[in-house]
Coordinates of C-alpha atoms in Angstrom, one line a residue:
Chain A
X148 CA 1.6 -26.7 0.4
X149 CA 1.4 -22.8 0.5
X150 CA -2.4 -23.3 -1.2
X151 CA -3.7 -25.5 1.6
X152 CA -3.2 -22.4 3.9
X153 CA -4.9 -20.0 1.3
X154 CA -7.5 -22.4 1.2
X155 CA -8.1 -22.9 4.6
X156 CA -8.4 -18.5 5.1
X157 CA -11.0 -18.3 2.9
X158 CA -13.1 -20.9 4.5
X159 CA -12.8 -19.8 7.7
X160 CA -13.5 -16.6 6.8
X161 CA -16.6 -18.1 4.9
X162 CA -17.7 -19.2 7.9
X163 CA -17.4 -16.6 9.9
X164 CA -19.4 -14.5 7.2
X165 CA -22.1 -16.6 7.2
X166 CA -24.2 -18.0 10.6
X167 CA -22.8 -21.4 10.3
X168 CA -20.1 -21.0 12.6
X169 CA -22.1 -18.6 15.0
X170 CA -25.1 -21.2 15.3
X171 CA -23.1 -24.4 16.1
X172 CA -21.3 -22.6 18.6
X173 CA -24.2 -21.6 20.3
X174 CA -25.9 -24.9 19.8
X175 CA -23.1 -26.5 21.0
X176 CA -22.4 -24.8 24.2
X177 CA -26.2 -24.4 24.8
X178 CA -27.0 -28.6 24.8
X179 CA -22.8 -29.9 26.4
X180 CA -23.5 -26.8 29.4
X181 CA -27.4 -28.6 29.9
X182 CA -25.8 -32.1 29.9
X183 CA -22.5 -30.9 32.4
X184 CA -25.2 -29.8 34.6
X185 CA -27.5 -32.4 34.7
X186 CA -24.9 -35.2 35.1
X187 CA -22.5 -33.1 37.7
X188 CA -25.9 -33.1 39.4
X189 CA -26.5 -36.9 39.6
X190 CA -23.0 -38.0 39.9
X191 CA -21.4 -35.2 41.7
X192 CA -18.1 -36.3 40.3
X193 CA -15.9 -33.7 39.3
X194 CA -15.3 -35.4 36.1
X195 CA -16.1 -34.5 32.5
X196 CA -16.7 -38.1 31.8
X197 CA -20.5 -38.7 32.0
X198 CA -21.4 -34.9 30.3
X199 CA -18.8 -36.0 27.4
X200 CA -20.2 -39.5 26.8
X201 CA -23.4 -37.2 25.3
X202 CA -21.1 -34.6 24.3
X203 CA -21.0 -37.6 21.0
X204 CA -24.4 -37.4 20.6
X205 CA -24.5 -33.5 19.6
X206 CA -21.3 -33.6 18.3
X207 CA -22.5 -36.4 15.5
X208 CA -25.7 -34.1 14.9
X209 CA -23.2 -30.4 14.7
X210 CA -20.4 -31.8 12.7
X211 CA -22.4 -32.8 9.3
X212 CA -23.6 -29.0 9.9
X213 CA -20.1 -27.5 9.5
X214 CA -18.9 -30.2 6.8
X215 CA -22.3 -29.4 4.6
X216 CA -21.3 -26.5 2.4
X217 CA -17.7 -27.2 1.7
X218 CA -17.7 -29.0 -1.1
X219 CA -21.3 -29.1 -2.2
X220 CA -21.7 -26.0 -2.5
X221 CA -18.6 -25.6 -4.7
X222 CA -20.2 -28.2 -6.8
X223 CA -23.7 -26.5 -7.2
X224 CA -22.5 -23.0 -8.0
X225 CA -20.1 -24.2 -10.0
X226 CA -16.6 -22.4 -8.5
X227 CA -15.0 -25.5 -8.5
X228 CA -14.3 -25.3 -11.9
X229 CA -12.1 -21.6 -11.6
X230 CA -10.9 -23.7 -8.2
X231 CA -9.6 -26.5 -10.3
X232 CA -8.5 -25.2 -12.9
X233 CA -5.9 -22.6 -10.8
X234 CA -2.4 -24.0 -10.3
X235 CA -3.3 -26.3 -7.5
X236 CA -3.6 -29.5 -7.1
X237 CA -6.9 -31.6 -5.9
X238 CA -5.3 -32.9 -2.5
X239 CA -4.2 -29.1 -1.6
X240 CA -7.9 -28.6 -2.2
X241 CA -9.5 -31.0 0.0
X242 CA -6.9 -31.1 2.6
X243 CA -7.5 -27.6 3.0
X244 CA -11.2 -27.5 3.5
X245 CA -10.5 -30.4 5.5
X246 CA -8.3 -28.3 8.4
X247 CA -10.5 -25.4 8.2
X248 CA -13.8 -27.5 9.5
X249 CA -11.9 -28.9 12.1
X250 CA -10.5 -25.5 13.2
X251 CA -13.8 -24.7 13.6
X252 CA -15.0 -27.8 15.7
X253 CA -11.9 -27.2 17.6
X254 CA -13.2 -23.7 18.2
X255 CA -16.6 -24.9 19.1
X256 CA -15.4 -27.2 21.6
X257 CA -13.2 -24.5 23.1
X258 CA -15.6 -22.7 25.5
X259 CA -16.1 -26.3 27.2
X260 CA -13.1 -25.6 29.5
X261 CA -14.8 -23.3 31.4
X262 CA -16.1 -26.5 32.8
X263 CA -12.9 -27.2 33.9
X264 CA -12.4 -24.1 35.8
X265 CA -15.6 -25.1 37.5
X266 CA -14.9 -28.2 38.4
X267 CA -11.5 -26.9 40.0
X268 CA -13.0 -24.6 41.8
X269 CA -15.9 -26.6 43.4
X270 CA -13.6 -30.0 44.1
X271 CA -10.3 -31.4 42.4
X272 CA -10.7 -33.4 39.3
X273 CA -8.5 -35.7 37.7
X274 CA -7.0 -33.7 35.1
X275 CA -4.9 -36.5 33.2
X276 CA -8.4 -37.8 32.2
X277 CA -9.7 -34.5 31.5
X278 CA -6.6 -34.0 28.7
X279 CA -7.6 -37.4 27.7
X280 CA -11.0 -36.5 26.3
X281 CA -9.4 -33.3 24.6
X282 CA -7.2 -35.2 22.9
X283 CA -10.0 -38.1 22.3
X284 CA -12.2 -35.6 21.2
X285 CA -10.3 -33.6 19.2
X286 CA -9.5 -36.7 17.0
X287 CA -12.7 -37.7 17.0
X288 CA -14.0 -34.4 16.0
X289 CA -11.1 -35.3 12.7
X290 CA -13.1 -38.0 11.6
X291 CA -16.5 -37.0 12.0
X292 CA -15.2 -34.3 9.5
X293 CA -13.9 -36.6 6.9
X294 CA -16.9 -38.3 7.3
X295 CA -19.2 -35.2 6.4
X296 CA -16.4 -34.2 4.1
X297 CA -17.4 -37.4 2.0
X298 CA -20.8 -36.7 1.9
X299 CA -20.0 -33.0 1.1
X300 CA -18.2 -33.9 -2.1
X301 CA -21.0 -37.0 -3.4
X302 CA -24.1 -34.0 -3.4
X303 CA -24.7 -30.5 -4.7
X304 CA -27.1 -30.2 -2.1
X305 CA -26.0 -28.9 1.4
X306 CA -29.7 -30.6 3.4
X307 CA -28.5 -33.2 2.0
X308 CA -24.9 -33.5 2.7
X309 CA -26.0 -32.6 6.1
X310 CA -28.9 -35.2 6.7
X311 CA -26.8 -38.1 5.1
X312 CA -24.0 -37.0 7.2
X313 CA -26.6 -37.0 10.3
X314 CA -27.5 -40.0 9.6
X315 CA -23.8 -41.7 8.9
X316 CA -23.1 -40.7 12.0
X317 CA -25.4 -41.5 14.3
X318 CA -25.2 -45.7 12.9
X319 CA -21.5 -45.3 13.7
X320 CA -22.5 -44.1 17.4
X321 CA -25.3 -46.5 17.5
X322 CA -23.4 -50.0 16.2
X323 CA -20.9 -49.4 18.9
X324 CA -23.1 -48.6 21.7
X325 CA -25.8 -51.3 21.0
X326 CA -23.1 -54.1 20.6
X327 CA -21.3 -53.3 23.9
X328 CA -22.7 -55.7 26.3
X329 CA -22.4 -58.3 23.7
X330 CA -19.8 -60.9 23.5
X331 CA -18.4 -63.0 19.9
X332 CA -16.4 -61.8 16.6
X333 CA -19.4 -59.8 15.3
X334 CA -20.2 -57.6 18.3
X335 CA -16.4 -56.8 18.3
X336 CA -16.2 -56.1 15.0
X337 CA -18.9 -53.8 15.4
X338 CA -17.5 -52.3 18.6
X339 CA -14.2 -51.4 16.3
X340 CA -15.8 -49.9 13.8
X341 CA -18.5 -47.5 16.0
X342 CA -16.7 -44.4 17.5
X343 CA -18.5 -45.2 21.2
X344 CA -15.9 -47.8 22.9
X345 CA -12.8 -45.9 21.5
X346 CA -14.2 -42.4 23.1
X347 CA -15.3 -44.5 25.5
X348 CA -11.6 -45.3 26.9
X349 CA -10.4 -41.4 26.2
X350 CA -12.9 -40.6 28.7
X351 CA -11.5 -43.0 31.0
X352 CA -8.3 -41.4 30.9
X353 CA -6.9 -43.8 28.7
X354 CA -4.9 -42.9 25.8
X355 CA -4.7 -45.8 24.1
X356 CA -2.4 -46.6 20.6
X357 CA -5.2 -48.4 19.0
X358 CA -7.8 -45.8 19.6
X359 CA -5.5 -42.9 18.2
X360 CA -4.6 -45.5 15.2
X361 CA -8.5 -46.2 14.5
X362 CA -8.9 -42.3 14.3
X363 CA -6.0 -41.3 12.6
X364 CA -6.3 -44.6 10.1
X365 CA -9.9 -43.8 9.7
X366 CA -9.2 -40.1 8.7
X367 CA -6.5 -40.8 6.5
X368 CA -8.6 -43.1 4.3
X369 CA -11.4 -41.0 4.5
X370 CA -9.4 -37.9 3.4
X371 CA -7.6 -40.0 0.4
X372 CA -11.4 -41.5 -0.6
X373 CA -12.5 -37.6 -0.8
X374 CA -9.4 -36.7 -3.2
X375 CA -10.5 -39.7 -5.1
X376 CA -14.0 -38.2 -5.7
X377 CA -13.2 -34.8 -6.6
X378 CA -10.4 -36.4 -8.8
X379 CA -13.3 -38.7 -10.3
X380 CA -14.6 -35.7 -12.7
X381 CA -11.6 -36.4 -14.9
X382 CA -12.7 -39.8 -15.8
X383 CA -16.0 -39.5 -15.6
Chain E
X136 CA 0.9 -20.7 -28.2
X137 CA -1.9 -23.6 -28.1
X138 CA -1.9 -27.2 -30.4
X139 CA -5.0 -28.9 -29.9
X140 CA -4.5 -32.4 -31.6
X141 CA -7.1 -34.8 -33.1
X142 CA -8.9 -34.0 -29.7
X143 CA -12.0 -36.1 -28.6
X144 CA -14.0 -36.2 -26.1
X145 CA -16.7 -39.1 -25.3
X146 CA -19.3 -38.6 -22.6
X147 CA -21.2 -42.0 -22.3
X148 CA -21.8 -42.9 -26.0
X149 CA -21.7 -39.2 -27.3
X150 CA -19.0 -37.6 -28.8
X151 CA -19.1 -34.2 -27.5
X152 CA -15.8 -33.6 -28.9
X153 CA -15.4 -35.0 -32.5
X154 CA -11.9 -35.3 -33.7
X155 CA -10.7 -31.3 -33.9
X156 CA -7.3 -29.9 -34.3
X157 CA -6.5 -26.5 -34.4
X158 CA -3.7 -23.8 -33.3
X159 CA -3.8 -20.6 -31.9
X160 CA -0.8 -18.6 -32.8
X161 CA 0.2 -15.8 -30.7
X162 CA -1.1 -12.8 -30.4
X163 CA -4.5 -13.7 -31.7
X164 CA -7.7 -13.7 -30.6
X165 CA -9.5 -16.4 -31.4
X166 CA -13.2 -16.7 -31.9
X167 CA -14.7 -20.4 -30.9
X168 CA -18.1 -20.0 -32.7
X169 CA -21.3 -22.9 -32.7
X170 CA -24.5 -23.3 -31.4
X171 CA -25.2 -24.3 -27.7
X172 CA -24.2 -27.8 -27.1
X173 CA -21.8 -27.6 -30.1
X174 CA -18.3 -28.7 -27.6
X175 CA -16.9 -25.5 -27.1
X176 CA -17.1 -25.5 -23.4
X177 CA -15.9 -29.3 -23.4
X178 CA -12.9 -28.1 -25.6
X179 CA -12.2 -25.4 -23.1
X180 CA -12.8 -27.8 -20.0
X181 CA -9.9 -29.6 -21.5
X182 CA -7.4 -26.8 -22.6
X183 CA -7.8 -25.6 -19.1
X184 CA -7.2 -29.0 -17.7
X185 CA -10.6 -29.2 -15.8
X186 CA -11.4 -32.4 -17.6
X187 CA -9.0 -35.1 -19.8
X188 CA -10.0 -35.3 -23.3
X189 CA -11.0 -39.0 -24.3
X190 CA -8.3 -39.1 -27.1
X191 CA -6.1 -36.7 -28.6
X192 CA -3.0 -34.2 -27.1
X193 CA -3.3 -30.6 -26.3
X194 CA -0.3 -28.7 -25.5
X195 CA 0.0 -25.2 -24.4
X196 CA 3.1 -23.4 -24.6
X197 CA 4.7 -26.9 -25.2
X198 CA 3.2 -28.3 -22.2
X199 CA 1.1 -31.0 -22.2
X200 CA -2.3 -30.7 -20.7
X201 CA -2.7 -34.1 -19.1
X202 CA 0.5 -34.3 -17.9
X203 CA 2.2 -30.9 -16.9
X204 CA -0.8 -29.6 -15.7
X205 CA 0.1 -27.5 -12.9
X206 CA 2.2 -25.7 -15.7
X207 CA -0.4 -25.3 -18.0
X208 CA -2.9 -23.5 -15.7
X209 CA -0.2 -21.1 -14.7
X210 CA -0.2 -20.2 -18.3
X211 CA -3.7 -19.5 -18.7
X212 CA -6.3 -17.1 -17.5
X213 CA -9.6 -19.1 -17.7
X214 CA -13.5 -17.5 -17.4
X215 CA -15.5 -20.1 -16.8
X216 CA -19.6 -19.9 -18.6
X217 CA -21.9 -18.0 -16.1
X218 CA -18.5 -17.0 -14.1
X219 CA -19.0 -18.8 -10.5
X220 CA -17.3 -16.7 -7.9
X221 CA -18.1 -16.4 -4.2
X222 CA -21.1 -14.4 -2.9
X223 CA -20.1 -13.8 0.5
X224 CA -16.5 -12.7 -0.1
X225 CA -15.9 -9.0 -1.5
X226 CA -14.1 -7.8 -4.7
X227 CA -10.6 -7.2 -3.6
X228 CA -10.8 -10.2 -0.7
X229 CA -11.9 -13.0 -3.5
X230 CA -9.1 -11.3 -6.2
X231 CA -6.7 -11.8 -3.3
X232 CA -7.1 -15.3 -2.8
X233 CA -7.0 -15.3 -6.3
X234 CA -3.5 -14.2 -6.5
X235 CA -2.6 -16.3 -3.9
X236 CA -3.8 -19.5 -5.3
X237 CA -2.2 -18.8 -8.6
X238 CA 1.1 -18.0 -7.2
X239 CA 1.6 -14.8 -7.7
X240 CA 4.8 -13.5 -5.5
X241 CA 4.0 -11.5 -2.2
X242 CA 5.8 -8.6 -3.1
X243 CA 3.8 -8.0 -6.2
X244 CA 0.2 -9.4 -5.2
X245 CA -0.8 -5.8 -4.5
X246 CA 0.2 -4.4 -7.5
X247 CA -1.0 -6.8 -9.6
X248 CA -4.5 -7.0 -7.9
X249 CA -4.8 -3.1 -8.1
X250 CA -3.5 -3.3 -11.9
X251 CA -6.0 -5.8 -12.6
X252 CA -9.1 -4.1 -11.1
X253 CA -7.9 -0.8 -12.7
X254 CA -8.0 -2.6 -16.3
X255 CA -11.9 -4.0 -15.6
X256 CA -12.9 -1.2 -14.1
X257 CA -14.0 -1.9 -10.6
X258 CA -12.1 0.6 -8.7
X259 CA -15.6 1.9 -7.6
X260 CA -16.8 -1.6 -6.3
X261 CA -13.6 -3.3 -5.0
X262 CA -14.9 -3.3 -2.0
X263 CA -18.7 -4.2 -2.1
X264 CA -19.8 -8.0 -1.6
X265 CA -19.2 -9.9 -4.5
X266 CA -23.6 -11.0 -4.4
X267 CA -24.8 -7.8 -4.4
X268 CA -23.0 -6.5 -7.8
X269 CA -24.6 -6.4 -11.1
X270 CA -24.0 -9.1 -13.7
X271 CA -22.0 -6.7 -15.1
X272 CA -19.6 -6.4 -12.5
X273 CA -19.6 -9.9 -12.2
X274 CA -18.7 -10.3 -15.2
X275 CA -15.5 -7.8 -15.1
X276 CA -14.9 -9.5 -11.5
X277 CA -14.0 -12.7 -12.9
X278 CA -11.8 -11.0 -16.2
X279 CA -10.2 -9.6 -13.4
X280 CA -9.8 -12.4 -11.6
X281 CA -8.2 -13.9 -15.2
X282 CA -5.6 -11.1 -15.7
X283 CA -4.7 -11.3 -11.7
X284 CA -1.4 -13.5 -12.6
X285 CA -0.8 -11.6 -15.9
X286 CA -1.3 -14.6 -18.0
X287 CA 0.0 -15.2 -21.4
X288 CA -3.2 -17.2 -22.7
X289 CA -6.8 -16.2 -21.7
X290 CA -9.7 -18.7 -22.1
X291 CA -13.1 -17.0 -22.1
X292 CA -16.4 -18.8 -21.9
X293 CA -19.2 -16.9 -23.3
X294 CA -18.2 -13.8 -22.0
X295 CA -21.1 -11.8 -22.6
X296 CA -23.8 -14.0 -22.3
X297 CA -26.6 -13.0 -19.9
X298 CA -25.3 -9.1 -20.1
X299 CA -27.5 -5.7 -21.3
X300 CA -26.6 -4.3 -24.7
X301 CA -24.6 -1.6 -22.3
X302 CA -22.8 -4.4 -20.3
X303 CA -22.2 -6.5 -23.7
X304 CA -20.5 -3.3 -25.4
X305 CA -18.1 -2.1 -22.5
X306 CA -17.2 -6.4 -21.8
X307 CA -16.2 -6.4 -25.5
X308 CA -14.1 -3.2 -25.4
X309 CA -12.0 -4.5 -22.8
X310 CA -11.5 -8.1 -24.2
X311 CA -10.0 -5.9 -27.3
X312 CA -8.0 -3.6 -24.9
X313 CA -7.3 -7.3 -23.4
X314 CA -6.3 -8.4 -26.9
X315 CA -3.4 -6.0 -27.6
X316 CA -1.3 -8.2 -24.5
X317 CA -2.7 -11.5 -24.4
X318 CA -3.2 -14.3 -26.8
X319 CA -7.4 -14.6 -26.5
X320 CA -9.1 -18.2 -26.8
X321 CA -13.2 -16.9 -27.0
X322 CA -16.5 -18.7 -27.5
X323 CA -19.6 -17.5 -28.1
X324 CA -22.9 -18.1 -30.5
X325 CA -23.6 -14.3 -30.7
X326 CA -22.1 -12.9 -34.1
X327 CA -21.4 -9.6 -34.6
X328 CA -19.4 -10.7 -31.4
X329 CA -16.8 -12.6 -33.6
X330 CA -17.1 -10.2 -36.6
X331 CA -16.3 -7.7 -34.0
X332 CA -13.4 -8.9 -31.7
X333 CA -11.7 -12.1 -33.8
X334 CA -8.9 -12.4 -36.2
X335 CA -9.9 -15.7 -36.7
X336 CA -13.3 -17.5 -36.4
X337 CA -13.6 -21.7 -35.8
X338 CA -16.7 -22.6 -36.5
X339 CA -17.6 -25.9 -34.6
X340 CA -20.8 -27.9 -34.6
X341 CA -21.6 -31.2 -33.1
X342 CA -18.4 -31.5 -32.0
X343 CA -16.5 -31.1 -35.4
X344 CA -15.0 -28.4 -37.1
X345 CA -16.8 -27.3 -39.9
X346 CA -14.7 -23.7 -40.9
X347 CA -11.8 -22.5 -39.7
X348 CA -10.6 -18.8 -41.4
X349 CA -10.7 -15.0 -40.8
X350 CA -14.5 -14.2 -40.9
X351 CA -14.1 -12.4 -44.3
X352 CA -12.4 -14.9 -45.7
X353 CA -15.5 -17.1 -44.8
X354 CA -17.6 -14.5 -46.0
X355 CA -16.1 -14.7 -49.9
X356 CA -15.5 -18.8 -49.4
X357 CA -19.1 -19.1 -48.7
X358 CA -20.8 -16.7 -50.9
X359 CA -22.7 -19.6 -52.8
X360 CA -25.3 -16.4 -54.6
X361 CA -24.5 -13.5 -54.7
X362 CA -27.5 -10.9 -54.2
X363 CA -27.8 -7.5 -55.9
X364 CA -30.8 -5.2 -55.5
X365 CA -31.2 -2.7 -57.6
X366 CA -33.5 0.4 -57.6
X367 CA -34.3 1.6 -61.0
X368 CA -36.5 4.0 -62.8
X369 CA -37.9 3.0 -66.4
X370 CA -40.3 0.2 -68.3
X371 CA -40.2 -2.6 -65.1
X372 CA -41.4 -5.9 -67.4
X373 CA -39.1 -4.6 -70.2
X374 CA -35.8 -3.8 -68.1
X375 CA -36.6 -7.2 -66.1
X376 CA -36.7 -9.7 -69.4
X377 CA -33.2 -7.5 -70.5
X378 CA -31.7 -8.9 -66.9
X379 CA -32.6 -12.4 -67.3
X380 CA -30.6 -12.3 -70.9
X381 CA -27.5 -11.3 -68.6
X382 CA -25.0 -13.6 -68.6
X383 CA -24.3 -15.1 -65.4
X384 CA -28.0 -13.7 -63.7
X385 CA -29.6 -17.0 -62.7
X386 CA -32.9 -15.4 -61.3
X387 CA -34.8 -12.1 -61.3
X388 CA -36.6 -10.9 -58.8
X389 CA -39.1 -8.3 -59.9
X390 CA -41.0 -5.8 -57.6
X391 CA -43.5 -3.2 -59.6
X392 CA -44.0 -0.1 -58.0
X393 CA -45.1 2.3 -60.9
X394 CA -42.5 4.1 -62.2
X395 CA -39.6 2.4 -59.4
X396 CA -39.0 -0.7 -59.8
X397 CA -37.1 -2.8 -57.6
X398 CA -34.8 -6.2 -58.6
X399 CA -33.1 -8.3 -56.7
X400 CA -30.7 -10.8 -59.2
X401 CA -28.9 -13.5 -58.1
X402 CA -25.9 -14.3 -59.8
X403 CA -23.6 -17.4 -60.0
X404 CA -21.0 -18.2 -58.0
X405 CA -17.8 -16.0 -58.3
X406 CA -19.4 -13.8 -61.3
X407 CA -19.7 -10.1 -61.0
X408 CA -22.5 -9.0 -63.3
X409 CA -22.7 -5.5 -62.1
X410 CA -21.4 -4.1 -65.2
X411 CA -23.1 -5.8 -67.6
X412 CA -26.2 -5.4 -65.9
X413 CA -25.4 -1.7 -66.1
X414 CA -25.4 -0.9 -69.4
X415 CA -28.0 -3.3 -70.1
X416 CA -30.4 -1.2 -68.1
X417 CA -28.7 1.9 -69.8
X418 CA -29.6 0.2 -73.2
X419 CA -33.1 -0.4 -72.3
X420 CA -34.0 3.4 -71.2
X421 CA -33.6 2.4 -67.5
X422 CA -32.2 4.8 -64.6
X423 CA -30.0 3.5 -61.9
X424 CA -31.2 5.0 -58.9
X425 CA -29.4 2.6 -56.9
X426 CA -27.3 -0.4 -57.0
X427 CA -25.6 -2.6 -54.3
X428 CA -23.9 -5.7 -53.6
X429 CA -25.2 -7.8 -50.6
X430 CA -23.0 -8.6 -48.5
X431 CA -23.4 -11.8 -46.9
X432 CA -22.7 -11.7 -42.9
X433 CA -21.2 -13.7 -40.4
X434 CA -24.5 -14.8 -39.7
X435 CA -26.2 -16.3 -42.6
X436 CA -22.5 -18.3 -43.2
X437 CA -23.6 -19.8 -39.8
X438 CA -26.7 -20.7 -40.0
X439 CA -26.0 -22.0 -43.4
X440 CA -22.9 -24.2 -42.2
X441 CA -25.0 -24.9 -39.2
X442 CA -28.0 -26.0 -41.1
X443 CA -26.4 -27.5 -44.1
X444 CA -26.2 -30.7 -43.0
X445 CA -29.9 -31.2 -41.9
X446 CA -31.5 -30.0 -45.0
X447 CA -30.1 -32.9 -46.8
X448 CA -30.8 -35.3 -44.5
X449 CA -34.7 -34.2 -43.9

């Protein structure tokens, strides 16, 4: 398990070499501070709730942008093969790239509790709910990274990987919010699937055993389908 | 060191990988020698363990490729064709996560990184950003980055492919340093290369073996005519109707130049004529200004194993 960590150095050092990490960070605080302001204007609740529920929207469009490189680019310069063929194994690999995105989305999300400090200093917010959406976002943020960790691995182009990404994302935002005043089996299923209602109730203050289970579940499979792929070379 | 066995290697319906078995003993280097598309990098791919062979068994040091194949690649120091390595990381950072991924204790990662940059020669550049060296230095980058956990075996794609005739030189002299320590596995289509560096030469092509010996013993094996020019002073139609009476000359090549005359005889397979053809220049009032024996190189062996085949068939 020693390699995940070596892995995991050298891309977050990647990133921090290259603008990736130093765009989405600004992107990210630039659009969730514009939102906070906005909706702590129309509501003035001192929650996080309302900003957060668009805080998904960005986060679906930023994610794909940190997942792009790490395994397409591998496969179009061609390092996977010295990669591969040291003494480690394909899991050690992915898993690795895996917790060095979502240390960076983690850092991304990080300057957001200056809002917090706002909030306490203009009125008293609920802070259960507020560690709530951390937690709800955090895991959320795990598998919006398997998911562009997917797409990563299928391309050797990083557009690509990130539009497809983009794109996968934004249906699994979209099929849960569309579906949510809807009643029957269908709309449900849908609702499960999407990310929205199970953010939805972190927000709320909820931390609910199926919502962590959908994420965690979700990540899990996701993570083993990835190991799959980068296996699939050998029978190819 | 290495058994390949019977190995194949199917990619849809082609065989990239024909049915090839081979050794390489210790202490050799090993010349892996065909055209492009020929299934050297496949068979490398597979010693390596980047890819399973379709059918067949490799094992290195007794280990089995498919199966103990964490143990294999701590065995082996591989260079991979065009040698990928990360542009945005510098010399000594990428060699460092080198080490680490391949094991190599704490206590000696620092020796063994500084040993293997002193042995390639990139003390000057260790720390510049790997994309902005030379193709050169990439190239002694990644032999660095194969010595790093002082492998027994070392696996070389094309090692000098894409370099200057300066580059090519100084990469050659330290795969032959490399060669006193490690048992070397090299491919290449570039000839002298092999004449050069290997003990042995396997010479592969669509996938199958077609030689496998030290590339003088290939040399004699293969020598189907012998060629010898001569340069001689005296009566050129006279001297040259004298040669073709030589037993064991098959044809005469005659070039006129007044009084120096130049021949070129080929001779039958495994017959040395010099002598005769000697003293029946001598007999004739002829004067030997020269005389020599062409050697055939590495390079016409290849082109004629390599060609062989599709002269018949057209």
């Amino acid at each position: 398990m020693t390699s995940v960590g070596t892995i995991f150095q050298r891309e977050i050092n990647s990133y921090f070499l290259s603008p990736i990490a130093y765009v989405v960070i600004a992107v990210f605080t630039i659009f969730s501070g514009y939102f906070f302001s906005i909706m702590l204007g129309i509501t003035q609740e001192t929650t996080l709730r309302y900003s957060f529920a668009y805080t998904q929207f960005i986060l679906s469009i930023l994610t794909p942008v940190i997942t792009m490189r790490l395994l397409a680019e591998e496969n179009k310069t061609g390092t996977i093969e010295p990669l591969m063929t040291a003494p480690i194994t394909d899991f050690e690999v992915v898993f690795g790239k895996f917790l060095s995105a979502w240390a960076l989305y983690n850092i991304m999300i990080a300057p957001t509790a200056f809002y917090i400090i706002f909030l306490a200093w203009v009125g008293s917010p609920d802070y259960g709910a507020i560690i709530a959406s951390y937690i709800g976002l955090i895991l959320m943020g795990g598998l919006f990274i398997s998911i562009g960790l997917l797409v990563s691995a299928i391309t050797k182009n990083q557009i690509v990987a990130a539009v497809i990404g983009i794109v996968a994302l934004l249906i699994l935002l979209v099929i849960g919010l569309a579906s949510s005043g809807s009643e029957g089996w269908f709309y449900d299923g849908l609702r499960y699937i999407g990310t929205y209602d199970h953010w939805d109730t972190f927000t709320k203050g909820i931390v609910d055993t199926r919502d962590v289970v959908y994420y965690v579940s979700f990540t899990a499979l996701l993570i083993f389908i990835v190991v799959r792929i980068v296996e699939s070379r050998r029978w190819r | 060191m290495i058994k390949v066995d019977h190995l194949a290697k199917r990619y849809a319906n082609v065989y990239a990988v024909d049915d090839i078995s081979f050794e390489v003993n210790q202490g050799e280097i090993l010349g892996l020698l065909g055209p492009n598309g020929a299934g050297k990098t496949t068979t490398m791919r597979i010693l390596t363990c980047y890819m399973p062979a379709t059918s067949g068994t490799v094992t290195v040091e007794g280990y089995d490729v498919f199966r103990d194949s964490v143990q294999v690649r701590r065995q082996i120091g591989y260079l991979p064709e065009n040698v990928p390595l990360y542009p945005e990381m510098r010399v000594k950072e990428y060699l460092s996560f080198r080490a680490k991924l391949k094991k190599v204790p704490y206590r000696e990662r620092k020796k063994k990184i500084d040993e293997s940059i002193e042995k390639c020669r990139i003390i000057d550049v260790q720390n510049q950003i790997i994309g902005t060296l030379s193709k050169g230095y990439r190239q002694r980058v990644g032999l660095a980055d194969t010595l790093v956990h002082d492998p027994k075996i070392l696996i070389l794609d094309e090692p000098t492919i894409g370099l200057d005739p300066n580059q090519i030189r100084q990469v050659r002299q330290l795969i032959k340093e490399l060669g006193e320590k490690h048992t070397i596995l090299l491919s290449t289509h570039i000839l002298p290369e092999v004449e050069m560096l290997c003990g042995r030469v396997i010479i592969i092509n669509k996938g199958k073996i077609v030689a496998m010996d030290t590339p003088s013993n290939l040399a004699i094996q293969l020598r189907a005519g012998n060629n010898i020019t001569l340069e001689i002073r005296g009566n050129g139609e006279k001297i040259k109707n004298a040669f073709s009476e030589v037993q064991g000359v098959k044809k005469v090549i005659w070039q006129g130049n007044g009084a120096i005359n130049h021949y070129t005889l080929e001779a039958e397979k495994g017959v040395d004529v010099r002598e005769d053809v000697f003293s029946s220049v001598v007999k004739n009032g002829g004067i030997i200004r020269e005389m020599k024996q062409a050697s055939i190189t590495l390079e016409e062996i290849f082109h004629q194993i390599t060609t062989q085949e599709q002269e018949v068939t057209l």
